[in-house]
Coordinates of C-alpha atoms and ligand atoms in Angstrom, one line a residue:
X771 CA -9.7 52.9 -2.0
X772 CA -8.2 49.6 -2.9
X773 CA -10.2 47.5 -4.7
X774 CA -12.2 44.2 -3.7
X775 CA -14.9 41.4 -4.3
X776 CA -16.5 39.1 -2.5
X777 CA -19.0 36.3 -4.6
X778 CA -21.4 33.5 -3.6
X779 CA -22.6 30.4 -5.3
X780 CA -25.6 29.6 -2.9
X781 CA -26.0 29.0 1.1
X782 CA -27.9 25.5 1.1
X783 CA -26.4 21.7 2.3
X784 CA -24.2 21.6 -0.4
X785 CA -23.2 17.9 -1.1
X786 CA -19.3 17.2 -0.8
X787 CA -19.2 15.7 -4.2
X788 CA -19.6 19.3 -5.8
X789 CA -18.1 21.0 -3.3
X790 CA -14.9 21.6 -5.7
X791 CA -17.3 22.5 -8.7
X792 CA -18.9 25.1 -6.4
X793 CA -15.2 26.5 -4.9
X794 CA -13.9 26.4 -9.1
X795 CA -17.0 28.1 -10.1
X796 CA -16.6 30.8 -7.4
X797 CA -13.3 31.4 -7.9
X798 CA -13.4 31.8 -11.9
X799 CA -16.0 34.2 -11.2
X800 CA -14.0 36.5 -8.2
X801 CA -10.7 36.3 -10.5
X802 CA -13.2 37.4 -13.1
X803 CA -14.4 40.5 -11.4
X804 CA -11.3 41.1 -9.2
X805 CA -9.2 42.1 -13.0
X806 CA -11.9 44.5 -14.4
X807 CA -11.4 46.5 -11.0
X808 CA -7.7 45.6 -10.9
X809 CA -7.6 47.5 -14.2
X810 CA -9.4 50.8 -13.1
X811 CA -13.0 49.1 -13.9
X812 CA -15.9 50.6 -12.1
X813 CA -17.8 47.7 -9.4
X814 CA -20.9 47.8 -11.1
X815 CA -19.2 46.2 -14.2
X816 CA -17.2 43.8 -12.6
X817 CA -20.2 42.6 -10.6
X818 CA -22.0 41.9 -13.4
X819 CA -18.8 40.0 -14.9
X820 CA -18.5 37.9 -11.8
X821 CA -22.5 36.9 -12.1
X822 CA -22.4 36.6 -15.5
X823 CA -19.4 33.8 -15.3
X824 CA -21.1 31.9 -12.8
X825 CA -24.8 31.8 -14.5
X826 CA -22.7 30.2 -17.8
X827 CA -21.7 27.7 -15.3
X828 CA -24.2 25.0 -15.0
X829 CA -22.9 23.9 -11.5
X830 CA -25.0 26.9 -10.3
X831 CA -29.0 27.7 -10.2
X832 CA -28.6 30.9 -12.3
X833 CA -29.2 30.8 -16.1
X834 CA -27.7 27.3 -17.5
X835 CA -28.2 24.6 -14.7
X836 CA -31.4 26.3 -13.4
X837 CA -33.9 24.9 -11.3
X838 CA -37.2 24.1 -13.2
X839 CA -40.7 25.0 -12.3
X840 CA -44.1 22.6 -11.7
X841 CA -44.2 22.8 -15.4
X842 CA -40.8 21.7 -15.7
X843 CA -39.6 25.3 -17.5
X844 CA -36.4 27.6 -16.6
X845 CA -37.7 31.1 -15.3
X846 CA -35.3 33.7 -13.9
X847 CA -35.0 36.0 -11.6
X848 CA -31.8 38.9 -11.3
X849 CA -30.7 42.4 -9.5
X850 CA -27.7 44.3 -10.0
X851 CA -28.0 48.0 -8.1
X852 CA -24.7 50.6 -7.4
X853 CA -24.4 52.4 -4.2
X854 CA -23.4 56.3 -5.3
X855 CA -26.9 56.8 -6.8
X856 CA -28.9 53.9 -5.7
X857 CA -30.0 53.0 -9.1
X858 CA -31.2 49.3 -9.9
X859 CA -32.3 47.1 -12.5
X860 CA -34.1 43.8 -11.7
X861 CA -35.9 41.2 -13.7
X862 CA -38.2 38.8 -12.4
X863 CA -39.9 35.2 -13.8
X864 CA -38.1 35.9 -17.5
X865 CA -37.1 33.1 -19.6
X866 CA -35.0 32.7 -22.5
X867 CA -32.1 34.6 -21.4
X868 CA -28.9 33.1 -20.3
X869 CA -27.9 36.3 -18.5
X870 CA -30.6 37.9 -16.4
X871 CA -28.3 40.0 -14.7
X872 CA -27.3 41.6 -17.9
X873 CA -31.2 42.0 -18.4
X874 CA -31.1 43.6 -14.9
X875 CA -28.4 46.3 -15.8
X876 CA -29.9 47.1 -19.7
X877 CA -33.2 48.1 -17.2
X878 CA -31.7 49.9 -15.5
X879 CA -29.3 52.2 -18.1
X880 CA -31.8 52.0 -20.8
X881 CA -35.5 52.6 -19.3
X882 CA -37.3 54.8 -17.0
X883 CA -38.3 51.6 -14.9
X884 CA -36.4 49.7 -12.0
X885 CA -37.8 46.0 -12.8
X886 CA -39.6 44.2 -15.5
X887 CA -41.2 40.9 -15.5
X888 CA -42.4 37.8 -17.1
X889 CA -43.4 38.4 -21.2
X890 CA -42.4 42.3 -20.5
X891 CA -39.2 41.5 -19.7
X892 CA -38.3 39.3 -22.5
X893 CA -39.8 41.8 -25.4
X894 CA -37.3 44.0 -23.9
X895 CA -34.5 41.7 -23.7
X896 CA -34.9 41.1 -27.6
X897 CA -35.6 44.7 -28.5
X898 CA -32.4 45.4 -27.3
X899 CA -30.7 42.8 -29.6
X900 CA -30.4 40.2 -26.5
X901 CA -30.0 36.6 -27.7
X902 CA -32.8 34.8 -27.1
X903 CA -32.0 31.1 -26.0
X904 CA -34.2 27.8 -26.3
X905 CA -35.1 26.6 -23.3
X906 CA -32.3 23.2 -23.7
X907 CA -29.8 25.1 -23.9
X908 CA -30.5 26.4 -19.9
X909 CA -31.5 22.9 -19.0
X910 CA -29.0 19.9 -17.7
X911 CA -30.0 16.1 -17.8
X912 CA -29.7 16.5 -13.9
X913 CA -31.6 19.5 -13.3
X914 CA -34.8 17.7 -15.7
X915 CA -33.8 14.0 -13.5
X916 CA -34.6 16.3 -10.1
X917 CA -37.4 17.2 -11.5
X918 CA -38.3 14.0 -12.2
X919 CA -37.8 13.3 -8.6
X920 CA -39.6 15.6 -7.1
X921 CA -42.7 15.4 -9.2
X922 CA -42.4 11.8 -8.0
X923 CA -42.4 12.1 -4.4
X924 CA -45.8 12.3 -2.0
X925 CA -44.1 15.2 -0.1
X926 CA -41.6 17.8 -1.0
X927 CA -40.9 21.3 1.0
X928 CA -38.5 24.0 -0.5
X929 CA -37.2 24.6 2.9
X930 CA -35.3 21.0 3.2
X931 CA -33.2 22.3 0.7
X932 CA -31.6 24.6 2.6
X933 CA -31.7 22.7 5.8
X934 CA -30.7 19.7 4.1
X935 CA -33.2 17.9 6.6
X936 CA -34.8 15.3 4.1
X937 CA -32.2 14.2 1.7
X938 CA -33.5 16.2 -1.4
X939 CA -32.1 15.0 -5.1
X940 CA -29.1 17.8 -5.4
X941 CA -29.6 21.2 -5.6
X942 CA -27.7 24.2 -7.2
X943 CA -27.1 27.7 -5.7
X944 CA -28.5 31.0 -6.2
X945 CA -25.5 33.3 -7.1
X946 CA -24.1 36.7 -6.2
X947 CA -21.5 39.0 -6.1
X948 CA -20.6 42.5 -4.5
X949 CA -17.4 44.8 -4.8
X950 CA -16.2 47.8 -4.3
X951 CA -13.9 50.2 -7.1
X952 CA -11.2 52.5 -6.3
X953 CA -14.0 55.5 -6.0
X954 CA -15.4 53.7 -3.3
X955 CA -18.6 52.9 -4.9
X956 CA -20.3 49.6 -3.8
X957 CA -21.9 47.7 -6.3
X958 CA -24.2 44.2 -6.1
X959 CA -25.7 41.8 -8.4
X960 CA -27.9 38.5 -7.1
X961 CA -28.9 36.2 -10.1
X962 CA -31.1 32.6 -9.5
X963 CA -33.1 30.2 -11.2
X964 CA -35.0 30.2 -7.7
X965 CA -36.2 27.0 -5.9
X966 CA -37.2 23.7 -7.1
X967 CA -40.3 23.1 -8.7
X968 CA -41.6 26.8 -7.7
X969 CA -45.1 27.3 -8.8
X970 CA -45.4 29.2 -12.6
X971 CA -44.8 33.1 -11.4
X972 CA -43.1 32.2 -8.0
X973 CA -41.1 35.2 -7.3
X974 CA -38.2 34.8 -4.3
X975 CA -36.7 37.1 -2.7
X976 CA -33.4 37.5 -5.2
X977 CA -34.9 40.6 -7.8
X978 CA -36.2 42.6 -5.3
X979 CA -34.4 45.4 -4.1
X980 CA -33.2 45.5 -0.3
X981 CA -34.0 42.0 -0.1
X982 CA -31.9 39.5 -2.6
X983 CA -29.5 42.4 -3.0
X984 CA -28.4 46.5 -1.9
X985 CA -25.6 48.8 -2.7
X986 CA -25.2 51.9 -0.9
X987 CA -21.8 53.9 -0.3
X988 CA -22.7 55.0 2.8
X989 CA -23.1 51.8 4.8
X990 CA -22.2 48.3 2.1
X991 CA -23.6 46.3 -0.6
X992 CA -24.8 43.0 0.2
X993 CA -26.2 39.8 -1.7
X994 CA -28.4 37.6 -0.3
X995 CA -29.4 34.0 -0.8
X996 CA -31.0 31.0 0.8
X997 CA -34.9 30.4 1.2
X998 CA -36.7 33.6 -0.5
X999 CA -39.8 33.3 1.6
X1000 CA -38.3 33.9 4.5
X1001 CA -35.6 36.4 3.3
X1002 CA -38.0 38.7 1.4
X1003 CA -40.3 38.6 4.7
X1004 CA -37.0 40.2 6.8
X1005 CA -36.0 42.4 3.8
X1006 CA -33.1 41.0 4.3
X1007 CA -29.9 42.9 2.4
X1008 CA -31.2 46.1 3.3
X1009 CA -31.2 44.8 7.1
X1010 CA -27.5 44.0 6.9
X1011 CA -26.8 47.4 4.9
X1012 CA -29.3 49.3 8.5
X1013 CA -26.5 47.5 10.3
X1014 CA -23.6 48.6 9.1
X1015 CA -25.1 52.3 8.6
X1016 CA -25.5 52.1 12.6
X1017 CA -21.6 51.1 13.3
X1018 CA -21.5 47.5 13.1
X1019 CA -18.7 46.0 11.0
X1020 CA -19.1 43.7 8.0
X1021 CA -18.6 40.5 9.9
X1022 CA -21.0 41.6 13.1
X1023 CA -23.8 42.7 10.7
X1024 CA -23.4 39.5 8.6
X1025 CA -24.1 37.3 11.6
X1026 CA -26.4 39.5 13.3
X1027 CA -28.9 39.6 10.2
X1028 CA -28.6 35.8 9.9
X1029 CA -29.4 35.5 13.7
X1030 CA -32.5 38.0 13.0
X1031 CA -33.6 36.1 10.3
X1032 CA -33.5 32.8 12.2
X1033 CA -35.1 34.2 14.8
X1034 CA -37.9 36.0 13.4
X1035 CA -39.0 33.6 10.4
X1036 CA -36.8 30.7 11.2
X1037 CA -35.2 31.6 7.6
X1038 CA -32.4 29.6 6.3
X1039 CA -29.7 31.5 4.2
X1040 CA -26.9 33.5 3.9
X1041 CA -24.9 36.7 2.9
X1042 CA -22.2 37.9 1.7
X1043 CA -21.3 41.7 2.6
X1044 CA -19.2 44.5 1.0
X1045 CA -18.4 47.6 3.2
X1046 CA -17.5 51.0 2.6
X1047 CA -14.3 50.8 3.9
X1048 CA -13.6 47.2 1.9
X1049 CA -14.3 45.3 4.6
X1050 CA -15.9 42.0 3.1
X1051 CA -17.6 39.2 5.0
X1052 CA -20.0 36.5 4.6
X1053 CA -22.5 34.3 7.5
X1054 CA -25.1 31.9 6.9
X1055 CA -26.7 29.5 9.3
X1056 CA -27.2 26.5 6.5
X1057 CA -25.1 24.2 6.1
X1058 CA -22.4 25.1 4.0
X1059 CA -22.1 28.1 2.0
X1060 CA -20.0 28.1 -1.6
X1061 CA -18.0 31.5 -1.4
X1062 CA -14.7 33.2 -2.8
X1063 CA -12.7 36.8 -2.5
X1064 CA -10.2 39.0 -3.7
X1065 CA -9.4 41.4 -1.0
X1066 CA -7.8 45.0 -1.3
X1067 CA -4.3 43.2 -1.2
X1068 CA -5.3 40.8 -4.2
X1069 CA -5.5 37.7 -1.8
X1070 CA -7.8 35.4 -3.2
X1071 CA -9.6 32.9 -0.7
X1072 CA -12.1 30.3 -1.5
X1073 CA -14.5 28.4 1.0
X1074 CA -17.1 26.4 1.3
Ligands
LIG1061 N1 -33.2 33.0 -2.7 C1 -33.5 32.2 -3.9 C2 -35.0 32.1 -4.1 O1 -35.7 31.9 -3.1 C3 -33.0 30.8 -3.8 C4 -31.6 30.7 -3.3 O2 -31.0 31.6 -2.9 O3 -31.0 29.6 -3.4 O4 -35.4 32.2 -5.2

């Protein structure tokens, strides 16, 4: 199997004035995780990589540059799961961590649990020797000015966002990434700051398995973004992964699962898909949607 990745920086109405910081910050991260499997690294660890590069980019809603809450603090939510065994790690509502999706895998390899949240998951984090980070250094000026913003207005609705229907202050988007190694084994990470303004303990749709992300080597990993209300209600990434297992091809079950989604909760999002046989492919019905790849011939393409 000749290696590949496929990464996403959000599905939302992305404003042209960052379009370029979004298409940068996706390709670092694909070039990222397209060398650790260039040079014979499994897909779970250049998933990671890829998320990892993109939640130290403040362009994104994933670690630095997250959205804040009602209360105006930074709390994360990440999944990283590989297809041979189906294992996962997830975290959920964590703060003081820069990379959750780090916190996701350490679940994972070094518990007998699949996801920890909230105060649970940060004890971890620092019993494992993880660097715990004050809360400025995951805040931007811009990200504390939106919340400003929106604290300020009479009527604000997570789902303009993505539709991009009421003009919101700029956003930032959730973050993801899936590939596939040379032993054909799919791997897929999701990593987000979630919406604007969420209430305290809002959980989307991004940590929880079959929803914000799958990996499974008999049908394709998939990561999943866009408003988790609606995405979590369809179970979204396992939908696309039900697809595939029943014959579609990456692209049809892309769309299909965005169509389904639209259809059944009027969801706005996308996803980006990973099958077994390297096929990669990505469909949203927002907008724009920031994404970048590295196909099984090291072509590298970047769109938004
Ligand atoms: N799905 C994420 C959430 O609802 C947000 C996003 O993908 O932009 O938390």
């Amino acid at each position: 199997m000749r290696p590949s990745i496929i990464v996403h920086g959000g599905a939302w109405d992305i404003p042209t004035e960052v379009h370029e910081a979004h298409k940068h910050g996706c390709r670092t991260a694909a070039e990222t995780g397209y060398a650790i499997l260039a040079s014979g690294g499994s897909s779970l660890d250049a998933v990671e990589a890829a998320v990892r590069s993109m939640e130290e980019d403040a362009t994104f809603d994933a670690g630095k540059g997250s959205h804040l809450n009602r209360e105006g603090e930074v709390e994360l939510d990440a999944i990283i799961m590989e297809g041979a065994e189906l294992r996962f790690g997830a975290v959920a509502a964590v703060q003081h961590v820069l990379h959750p999706v780090t916190l996701a895998r350490l679940v994972m390899e070094r518990t007998e649990h699949c996801m920890l949240v909230g105060e649970g998951a940060l004890r971890f984090a620092r019993s494992v020797g993880m660097e715990s980070v004050p809360v400025h250094d995951l805040l931007t000026e811009w990200e504390r000015e939106r919340w400003e913003q929106i604290r300020g207005r009479k009527r604000f609705e997570q789902r303009d966002v993505f539709a991009g229907s009421a003009a919101p202050p700029q956003c930032n988007g959730t973050v993801g990434a899936v590939a596939i190694d040379g032993n054909g084994t799919v791997s897929a990470a999701t990593s987000t700051g979630g919406t604007p303004n969420k209430m305290v303990g809002r959980v989307g749709d991004s940590p929880l398995v079959g929803c914000g992300a799958y990996a499974d080597n008999s049908s394709a990993g998939v990561s999943a973004t866009g408003l988790g209300e609606s995405l979590m209600k369809v179970v979204m990434a396992r939908h696309v992964c039900d697809l595939v297992e029943k014959g579609a091809g990456a692209q049809r079950a892309a769309d299909e699962s965005v169509s389904y989604l639209e259809q059944k909760v009027r969801g706005l999002g996308g996803v980006i898909v990973m099958d077994r046989g390297g096929e990669s492919a990505f469909s949203h019905n927002t907008p724009h949607m920031a994404v970048a790849s590295v196909d099984g011939k090291g072509k590298m393409r970047v769109r938004i």
